[in-house]
GROMACS .gro file of C-alpha atoms in nm:
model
   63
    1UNK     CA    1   1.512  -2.624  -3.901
    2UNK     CA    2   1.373  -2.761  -3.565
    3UNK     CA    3   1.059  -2.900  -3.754
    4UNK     CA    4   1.291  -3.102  -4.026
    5UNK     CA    5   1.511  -3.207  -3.744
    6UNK     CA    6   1.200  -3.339  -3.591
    7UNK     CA    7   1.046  -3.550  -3.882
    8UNK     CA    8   1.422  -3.704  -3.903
    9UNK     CA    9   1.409  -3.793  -3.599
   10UNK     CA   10   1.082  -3.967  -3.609
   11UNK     CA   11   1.144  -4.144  -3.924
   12UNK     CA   12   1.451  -4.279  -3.815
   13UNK     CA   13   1.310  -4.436  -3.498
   14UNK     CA   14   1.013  -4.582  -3.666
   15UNK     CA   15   1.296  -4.733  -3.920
   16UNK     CA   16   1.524  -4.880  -3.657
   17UNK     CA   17   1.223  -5.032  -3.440
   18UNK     CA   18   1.056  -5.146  -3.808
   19UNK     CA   19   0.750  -4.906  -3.708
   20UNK     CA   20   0.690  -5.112  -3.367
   21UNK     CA   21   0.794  -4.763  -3.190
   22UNK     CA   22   0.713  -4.406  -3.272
   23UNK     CA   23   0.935  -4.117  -3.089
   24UNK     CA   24   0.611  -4.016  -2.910
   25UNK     CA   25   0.654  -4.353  -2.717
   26UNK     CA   26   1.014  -4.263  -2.607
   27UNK     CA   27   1.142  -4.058  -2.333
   28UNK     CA   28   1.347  -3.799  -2.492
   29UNK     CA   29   1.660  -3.892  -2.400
   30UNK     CA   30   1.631  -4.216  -2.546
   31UNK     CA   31   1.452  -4.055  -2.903
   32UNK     CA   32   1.780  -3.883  -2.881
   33UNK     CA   33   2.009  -4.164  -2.843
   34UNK     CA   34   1.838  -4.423  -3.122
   35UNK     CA   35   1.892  -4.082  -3.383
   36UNK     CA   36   2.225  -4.013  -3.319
   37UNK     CA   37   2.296  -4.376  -3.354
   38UNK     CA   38   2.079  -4.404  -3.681
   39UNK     CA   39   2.220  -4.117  -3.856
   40UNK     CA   40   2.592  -4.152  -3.748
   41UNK     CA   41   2.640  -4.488  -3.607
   42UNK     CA   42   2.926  -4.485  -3.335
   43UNK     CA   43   3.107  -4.192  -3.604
   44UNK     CA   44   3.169  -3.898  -3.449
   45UNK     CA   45   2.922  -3.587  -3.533
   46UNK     CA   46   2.950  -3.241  -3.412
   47UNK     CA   47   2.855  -3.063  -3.123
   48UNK     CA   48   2.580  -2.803  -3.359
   49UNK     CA   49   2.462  -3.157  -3.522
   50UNK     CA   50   2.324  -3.307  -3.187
   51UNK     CA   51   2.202  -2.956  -3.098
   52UNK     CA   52   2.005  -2.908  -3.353
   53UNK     CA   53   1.826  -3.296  -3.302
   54UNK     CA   54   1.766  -3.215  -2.902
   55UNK     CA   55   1.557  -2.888  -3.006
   56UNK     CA   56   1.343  -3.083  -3.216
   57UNK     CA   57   1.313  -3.337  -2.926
   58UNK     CA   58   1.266  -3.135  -2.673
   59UNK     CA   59   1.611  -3.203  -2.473
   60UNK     CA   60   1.849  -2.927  -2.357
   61UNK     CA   61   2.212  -3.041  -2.407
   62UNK     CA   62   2.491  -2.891  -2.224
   63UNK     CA   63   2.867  -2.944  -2.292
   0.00000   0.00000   0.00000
């Protein structure tokens, strides 16, 4: 799950910034943002949703 979380997240950066960016070049916490926003936009998303993208990235969410 982590590893298809991960390859989301990736692609979805390298869409928004039109391949100009990879998530590699990101700190985390902004890798995080740009996916949530790509995948959800300013919708609302669940709390297991965004879990599940910060253990692919790397970034320990707490509530």
């Amino acid at each position: 799950m982590n590893e298809a979380s991960r390859v989301v997240a990736e692609s979805k950066i390298e869409e928004i910034t039109q391949g100009n960016i990879s998530v590699t070049d990101l700190d985390s916490e902004t890798a995080m943002a740009l996916t949530l926003y790509e995948i959800w936009g300013l919708g609302e998303f669940s709390f297991d949703e965004a879990l599940n993208i910060s253990k692919s990235l790397n970034i320990s969410l707490e509530n």
